[in-house]
Short mmCIF file of C-alpha atoms in Angstrom, two decimals:
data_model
loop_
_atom_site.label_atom_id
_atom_site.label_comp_id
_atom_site.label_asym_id
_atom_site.label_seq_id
_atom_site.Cartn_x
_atom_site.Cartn_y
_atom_site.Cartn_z
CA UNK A 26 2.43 -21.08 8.03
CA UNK A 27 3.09 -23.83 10.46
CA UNK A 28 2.61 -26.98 8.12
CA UNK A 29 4.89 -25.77 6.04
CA UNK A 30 7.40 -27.18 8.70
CA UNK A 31 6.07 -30.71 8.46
CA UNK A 32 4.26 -32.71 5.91
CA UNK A 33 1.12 -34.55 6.27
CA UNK A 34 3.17 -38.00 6.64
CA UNK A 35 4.92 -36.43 9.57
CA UNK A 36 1.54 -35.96 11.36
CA UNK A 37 -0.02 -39.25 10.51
CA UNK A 38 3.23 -40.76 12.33
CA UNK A 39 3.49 -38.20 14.97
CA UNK A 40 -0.24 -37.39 16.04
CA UNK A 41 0.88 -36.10 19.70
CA UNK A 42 2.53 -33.62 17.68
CA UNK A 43 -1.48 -32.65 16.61
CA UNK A 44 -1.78 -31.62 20.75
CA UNK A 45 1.32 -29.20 20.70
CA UNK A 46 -0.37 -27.94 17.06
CA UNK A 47 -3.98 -27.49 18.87
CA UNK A 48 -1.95 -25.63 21.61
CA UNK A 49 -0.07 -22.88 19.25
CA UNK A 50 -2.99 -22.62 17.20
CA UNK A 51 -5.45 -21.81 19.91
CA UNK A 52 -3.15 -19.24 21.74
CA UNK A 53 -2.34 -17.36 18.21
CA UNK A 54 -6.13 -17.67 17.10
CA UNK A 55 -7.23 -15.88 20.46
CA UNK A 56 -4.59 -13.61 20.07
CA UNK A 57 -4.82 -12.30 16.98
CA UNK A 58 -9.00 -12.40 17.76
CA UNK A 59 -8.47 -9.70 20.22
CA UNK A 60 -6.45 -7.62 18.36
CA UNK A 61 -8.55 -7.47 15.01
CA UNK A 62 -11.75 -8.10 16.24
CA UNK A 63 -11.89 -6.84 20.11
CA UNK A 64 -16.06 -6.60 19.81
CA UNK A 65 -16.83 -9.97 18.97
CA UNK A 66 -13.49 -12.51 19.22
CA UNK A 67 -15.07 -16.18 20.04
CA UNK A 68 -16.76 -17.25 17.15
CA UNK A 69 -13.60 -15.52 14.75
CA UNK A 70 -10.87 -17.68 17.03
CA UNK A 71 -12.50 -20.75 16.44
CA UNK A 72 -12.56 -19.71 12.57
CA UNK A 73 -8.72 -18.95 12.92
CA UNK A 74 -8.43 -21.92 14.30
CA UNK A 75 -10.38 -24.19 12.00
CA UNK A 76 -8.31 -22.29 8.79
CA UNK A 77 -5.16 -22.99 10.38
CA UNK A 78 -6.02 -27.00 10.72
CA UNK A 79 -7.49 -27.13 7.15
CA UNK A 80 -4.36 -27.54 5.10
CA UNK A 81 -2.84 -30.49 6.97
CA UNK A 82 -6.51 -31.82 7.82
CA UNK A 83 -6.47 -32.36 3.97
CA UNK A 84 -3.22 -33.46 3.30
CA UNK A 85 -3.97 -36.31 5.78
CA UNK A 86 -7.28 -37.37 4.43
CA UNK A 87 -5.98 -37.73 1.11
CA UNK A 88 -3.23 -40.75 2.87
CA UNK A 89 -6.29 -41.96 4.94
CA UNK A 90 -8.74 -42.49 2.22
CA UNK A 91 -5.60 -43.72 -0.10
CA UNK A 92 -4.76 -46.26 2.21
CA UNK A 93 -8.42 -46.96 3.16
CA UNK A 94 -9.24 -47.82 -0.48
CA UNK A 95 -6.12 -50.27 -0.82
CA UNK A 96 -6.90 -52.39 2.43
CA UNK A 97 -8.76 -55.29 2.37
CA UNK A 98 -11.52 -55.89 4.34
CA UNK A 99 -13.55 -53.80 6.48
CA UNK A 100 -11.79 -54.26 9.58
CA UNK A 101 -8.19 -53.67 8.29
CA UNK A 102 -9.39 -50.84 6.98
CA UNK A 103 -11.12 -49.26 9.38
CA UNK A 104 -7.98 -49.52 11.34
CA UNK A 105 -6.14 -47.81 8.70
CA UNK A 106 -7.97 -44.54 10.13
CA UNK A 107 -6.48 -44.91 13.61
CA UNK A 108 -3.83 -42.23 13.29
CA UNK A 109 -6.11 -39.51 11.99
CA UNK A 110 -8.45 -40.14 14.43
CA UNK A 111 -5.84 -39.83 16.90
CA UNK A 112 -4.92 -36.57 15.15
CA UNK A 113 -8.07 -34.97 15.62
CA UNK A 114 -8.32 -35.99 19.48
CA UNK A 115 -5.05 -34.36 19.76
CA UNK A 116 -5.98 -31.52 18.25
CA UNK A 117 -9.32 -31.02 20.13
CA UNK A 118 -7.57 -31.53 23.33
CA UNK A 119 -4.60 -28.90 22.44
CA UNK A 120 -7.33 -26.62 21.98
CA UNK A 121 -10.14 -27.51 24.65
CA UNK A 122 -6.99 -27.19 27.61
CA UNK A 123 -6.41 -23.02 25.97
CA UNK A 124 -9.45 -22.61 26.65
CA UNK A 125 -10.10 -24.38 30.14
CA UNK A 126 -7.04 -21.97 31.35
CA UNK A 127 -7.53 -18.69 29.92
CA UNK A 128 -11.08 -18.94 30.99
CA UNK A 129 -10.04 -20.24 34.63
CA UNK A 130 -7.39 -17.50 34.89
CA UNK A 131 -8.60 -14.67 33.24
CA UNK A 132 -10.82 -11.74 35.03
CA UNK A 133 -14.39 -12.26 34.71
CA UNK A 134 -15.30 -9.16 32.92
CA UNK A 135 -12.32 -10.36 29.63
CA UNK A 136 -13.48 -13.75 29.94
CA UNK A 137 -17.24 -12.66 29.62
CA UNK A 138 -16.21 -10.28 26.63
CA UNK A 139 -13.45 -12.70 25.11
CA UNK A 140 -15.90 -15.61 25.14
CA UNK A 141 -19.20 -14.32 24.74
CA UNK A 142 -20.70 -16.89 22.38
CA UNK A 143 -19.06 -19.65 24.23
CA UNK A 144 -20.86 -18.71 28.02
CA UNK A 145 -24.42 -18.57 26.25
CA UNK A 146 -24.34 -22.01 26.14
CA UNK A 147 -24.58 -21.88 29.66
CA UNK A 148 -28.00 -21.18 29.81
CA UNK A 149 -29.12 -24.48 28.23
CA UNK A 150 -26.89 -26.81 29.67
CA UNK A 151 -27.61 -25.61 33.42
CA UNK A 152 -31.79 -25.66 32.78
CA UNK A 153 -31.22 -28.98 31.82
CA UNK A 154 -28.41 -30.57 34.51
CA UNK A 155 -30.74 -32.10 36.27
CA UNK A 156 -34.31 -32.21 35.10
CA UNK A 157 -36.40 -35.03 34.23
CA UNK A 158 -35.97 -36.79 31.01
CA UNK A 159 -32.07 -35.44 31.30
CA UNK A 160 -30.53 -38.72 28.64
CA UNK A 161 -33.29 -37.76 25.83
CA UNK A 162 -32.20 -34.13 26.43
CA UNK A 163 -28.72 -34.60 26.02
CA UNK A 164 -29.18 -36.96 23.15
CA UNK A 165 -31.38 -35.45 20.98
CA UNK A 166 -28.88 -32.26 21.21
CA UNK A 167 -25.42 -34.21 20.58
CA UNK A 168 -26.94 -36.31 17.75
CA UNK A 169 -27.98 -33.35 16.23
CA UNK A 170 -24.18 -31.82 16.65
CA UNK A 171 -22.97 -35.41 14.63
CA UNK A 172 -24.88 -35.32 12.02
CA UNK A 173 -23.95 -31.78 11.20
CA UNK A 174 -20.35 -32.85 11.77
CA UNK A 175 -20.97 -35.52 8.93
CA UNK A 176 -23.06 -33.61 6.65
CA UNK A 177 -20.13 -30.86 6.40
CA UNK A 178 -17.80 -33.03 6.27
CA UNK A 179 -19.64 -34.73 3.25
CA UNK A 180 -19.89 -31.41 1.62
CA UNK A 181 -16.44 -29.49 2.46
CA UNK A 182 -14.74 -32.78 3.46
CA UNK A 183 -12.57 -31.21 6.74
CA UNK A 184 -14.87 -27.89 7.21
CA UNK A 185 -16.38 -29.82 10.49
CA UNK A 186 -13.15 -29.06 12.17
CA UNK A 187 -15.08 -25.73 12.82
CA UNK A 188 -17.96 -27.85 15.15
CA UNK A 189 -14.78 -30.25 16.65
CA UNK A 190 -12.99 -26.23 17.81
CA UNK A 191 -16.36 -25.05 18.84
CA UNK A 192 -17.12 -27.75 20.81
CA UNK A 193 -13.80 -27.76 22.13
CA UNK A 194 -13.88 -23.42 23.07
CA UNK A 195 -17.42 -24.35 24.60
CA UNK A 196 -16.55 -26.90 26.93
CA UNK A 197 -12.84 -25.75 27.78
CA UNK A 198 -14.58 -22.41 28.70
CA UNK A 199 -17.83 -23.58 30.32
CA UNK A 200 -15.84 -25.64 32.82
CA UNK A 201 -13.24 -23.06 32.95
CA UNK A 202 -15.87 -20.77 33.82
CA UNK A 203 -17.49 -22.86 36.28
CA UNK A 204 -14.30 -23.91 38.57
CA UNK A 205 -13.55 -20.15 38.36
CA UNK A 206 -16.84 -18.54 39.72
CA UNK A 207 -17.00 -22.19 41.86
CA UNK A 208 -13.79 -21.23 43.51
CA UNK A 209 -14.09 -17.36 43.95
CA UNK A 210 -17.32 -18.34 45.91
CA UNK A 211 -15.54 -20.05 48.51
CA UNK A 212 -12.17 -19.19 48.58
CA UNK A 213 -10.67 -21.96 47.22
CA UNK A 214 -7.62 -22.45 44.44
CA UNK A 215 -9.59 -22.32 40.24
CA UNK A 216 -7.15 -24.63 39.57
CA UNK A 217 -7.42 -27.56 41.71
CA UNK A 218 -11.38 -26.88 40.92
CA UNK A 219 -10.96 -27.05 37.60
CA UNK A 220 -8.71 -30.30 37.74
CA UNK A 221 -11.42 -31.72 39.67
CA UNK A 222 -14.66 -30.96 36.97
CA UNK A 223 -11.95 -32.33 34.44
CA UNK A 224 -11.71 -35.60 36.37
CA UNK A 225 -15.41 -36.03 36.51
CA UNK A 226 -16.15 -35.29 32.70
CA UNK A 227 -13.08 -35.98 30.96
CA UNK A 228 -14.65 -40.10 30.37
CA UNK A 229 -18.22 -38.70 28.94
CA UNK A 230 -16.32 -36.02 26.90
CA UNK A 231 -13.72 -38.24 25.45
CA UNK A 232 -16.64 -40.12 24.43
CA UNK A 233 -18.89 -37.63 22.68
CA UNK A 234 -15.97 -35.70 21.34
CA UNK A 235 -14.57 -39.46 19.78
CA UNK A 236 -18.27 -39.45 18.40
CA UNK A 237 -18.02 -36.59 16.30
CA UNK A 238 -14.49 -37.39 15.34
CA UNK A 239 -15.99 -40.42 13.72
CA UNK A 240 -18.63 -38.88 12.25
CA UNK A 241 -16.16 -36.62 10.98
CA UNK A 242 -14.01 -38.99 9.23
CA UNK A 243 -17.04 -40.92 8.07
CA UNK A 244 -18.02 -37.92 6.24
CA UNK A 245 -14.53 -36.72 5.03
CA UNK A 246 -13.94 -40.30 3.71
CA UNK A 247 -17.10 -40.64 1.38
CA UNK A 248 -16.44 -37.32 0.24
CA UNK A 249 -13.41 -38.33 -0.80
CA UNK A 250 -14.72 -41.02 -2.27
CA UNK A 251 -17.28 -39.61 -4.38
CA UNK A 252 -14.78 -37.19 -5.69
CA UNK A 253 -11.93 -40.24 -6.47
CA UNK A 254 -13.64 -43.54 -7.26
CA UNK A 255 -16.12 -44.58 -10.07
CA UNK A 256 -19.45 -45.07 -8.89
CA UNK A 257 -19.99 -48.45 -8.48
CA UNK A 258 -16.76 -49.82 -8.75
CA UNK A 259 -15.43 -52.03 -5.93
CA UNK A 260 -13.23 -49.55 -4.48
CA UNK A 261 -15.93 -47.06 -4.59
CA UNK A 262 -18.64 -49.86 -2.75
CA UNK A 263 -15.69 -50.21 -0.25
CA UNK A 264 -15.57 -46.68 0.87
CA UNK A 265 -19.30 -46.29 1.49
CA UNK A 266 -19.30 -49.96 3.34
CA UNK A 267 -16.90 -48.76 5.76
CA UNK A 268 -17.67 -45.34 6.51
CA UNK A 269 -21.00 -46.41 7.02
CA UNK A 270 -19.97 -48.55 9.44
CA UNK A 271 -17.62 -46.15 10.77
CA UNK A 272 -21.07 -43.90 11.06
CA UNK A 273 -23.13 -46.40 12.91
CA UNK A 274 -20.44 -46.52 15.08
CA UNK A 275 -20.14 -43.14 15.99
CA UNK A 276 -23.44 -42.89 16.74
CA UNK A 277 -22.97 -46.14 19.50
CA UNK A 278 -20.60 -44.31 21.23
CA UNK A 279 -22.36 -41.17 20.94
CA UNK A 280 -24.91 -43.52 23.07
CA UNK A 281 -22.45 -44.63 25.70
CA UNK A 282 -20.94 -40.94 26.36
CA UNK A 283 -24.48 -39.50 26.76
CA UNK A 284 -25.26 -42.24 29.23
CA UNK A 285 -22.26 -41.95 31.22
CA UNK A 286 -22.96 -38.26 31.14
CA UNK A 287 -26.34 -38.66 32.35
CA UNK A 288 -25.01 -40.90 35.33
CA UNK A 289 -22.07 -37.79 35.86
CA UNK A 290 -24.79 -35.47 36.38
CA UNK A 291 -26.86 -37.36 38.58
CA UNK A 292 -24.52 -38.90 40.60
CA UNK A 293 -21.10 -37.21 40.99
CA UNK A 294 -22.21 -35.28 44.49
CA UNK A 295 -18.38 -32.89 44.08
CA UNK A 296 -19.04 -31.98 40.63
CA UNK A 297 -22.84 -31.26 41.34
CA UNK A 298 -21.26 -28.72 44.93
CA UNK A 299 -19.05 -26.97 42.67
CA UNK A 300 -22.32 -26.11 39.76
CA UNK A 301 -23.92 -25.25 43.03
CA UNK A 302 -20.82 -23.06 44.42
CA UNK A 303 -20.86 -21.32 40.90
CA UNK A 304 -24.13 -20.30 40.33
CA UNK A 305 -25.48 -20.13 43.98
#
C-alpha cells in the first residue's frame, strides 16, 4: 500500500502531499471499480477510496489528539489541528478534481453508468436551485450531512472520510456533468465551462466542505478522547472543551457557505446560463 512509503509525520508536515494522495487514490479506486464491479462502480470507488485514506487518517489523529491534549489553552490547541485539517482539504480536493474531469471528458452513456449514484443527486439539487425558501433548503440538508460526519466520526473515529469522498464524487461529477451537457448544447469547449462553474462555487464549497472537515475532526478527536483519557480528568475536560468548540464552529461556517451559496444561485447570471444550457 501507498502509506507504507511515508509515515503519518511525513503527512502532517507535507499535507499538499494529501492532494497528489487524493489524486492516485481516486484514479485507482475508479479503476479497479470498473473492473470488479462494472454494474454498480460509484458507491464501491468511494469505499476504495475511503479504505485507502483510513490507515494514515489514523496514524495522524493519534499525533493530532496527542498534541491537542499537551497544549495549553483552547486556542493553541485548536491550532494544533491546522495540518490535519489541511490534510483532509487536500485530500477532498485530489479527489473532487478526478471526478470533475472524468465526468467532463467521458461519453455520456460511461459517465451515466460509471456514476450512477452520484447524477441522482441531480434531481434534488436542480428542484431546488431556485425556489422559494432556497437558504432553509440548503441548510437543513448540509447540517444534516455534518452531523452525520460527526456522529461517525464519534463512533469509527475516521469512517466519515466515506461522506468527505462522497461529497467530493457528487460535486466533482455534478458540475462535471453540468459543463459537459452545458457545452455539448452549444458548441462550446467542457473545459473552459467547467473552469467557469468551478470559479463560481469553488468559495461556497470550500466553505461547506471546511464545515464537515471540522465536524470531522471534532468527532475523531473526542473519540479519541474517550478511548485515551480518564473521564473527568483535566486532559479529558480539555478534549471535549475544544472539540466542542471546534463543533460550534463548524456549524458557523456551515452558515456562511450556505449563505454565500444561496447568493451563487441567485445571483451569478453565467453560472445560472450554463444550468439552463444543460438541462434546456
Amino acid at each position: 500500500m501507498l502509506e507504507q512509503l511515508y509515515d503519518a509525520r511525513f503527512l502532517k508536515e507535507n499535507p499538499f502531499y494529501a492532494f497528489i494522495l487524493g489524486i492516485t487514490y481516486t484514479v485507482i479506486a475508479i479503476g479497479a471499480s470498473i473492473l470488479l464491479f462494472p454494474q454498480n462502480p460509484a458507491l464501491i470507488s468511494v469505499l476504495i477510496i475511503s479504505v485507502l485514506f483510513l490507515p494514515s487518517l489514523y496514524n495522524l489523529s493519534i499525533i493530532a489528539a496527542q498534541e491537542g491534549a499537551r497544549t495549553g489553552g483552547i486556542l493553541r490547541a485548536i491550532y494544533s489541528h491546522k495540518q490535519f485539517i489541511k490534510v483532509y482539504f487536500y485530500a477532498f480536493f485530489g479527489m473532487f478534481i478526478v471526478f470533475a474531469f472524468f465526468a467532463t471528458i467521458m461519453p455520456a452513456l460511461a459517465s451515466n453508468i460509471l456514476f450512477r449514484e452520484q447524477l441522482a443527486v441531480i434531481g434534488i439539487t436542480g428542484g431546488a436551485a431556485f425556489s422559494k425558501g432556497l437558504f432553509m433548503g440548503i441548510f437543513s440538508n448540509n447540517i444534516k450531512v455534518l452531523f452525520l460526519c460527526f456522529s461517525i466520526s464519534l463512533v469509527l473515529g475516521n469512517g466519515a472520510i466515506f461522506l468527505i469522498a462522497w461529497n467530493a464524487s457528487v460535486w466533482g461529477t455534478i458540475f462535471g456533468m453540468v459543463a459537459k451537457l452545458g457545452a455539448t448544447a452549444v458548441g462550446k469547449d467542457p473545459l473552459i465551462y467547467l473552469l467557469l462553474i468551478l470559479i463560481t462555487v469553488l468559495p461556497h464549497v470550500i466553505l461547506e466542505i471546511g464545515s464537515y472537515i471540522f465536524a470531522t475532526i471534532s468527532g475523531t478527536e473526542l473519540s479519541e478522547g474517550f478511548l485515551k483519557e480518564r473521564f473527568g480528568s483535566p486532559a479529558f475536560r480539555n478534549i471535549v472543551t475544544v472539540n466542542a468548540i471546534i463543533l460550534l464552529f463548524s456549524i458557523t461556517v456551515l452558515v456562511i457557505g450556505c449563505i454565500v451559496e444561496t447568493f451563487v444561485l441567485n445571483n451569478f447570471e453565467t453560472y445560472r446560463i450554463i444550468i439552463s444550457q444543460a438541462f434546456g
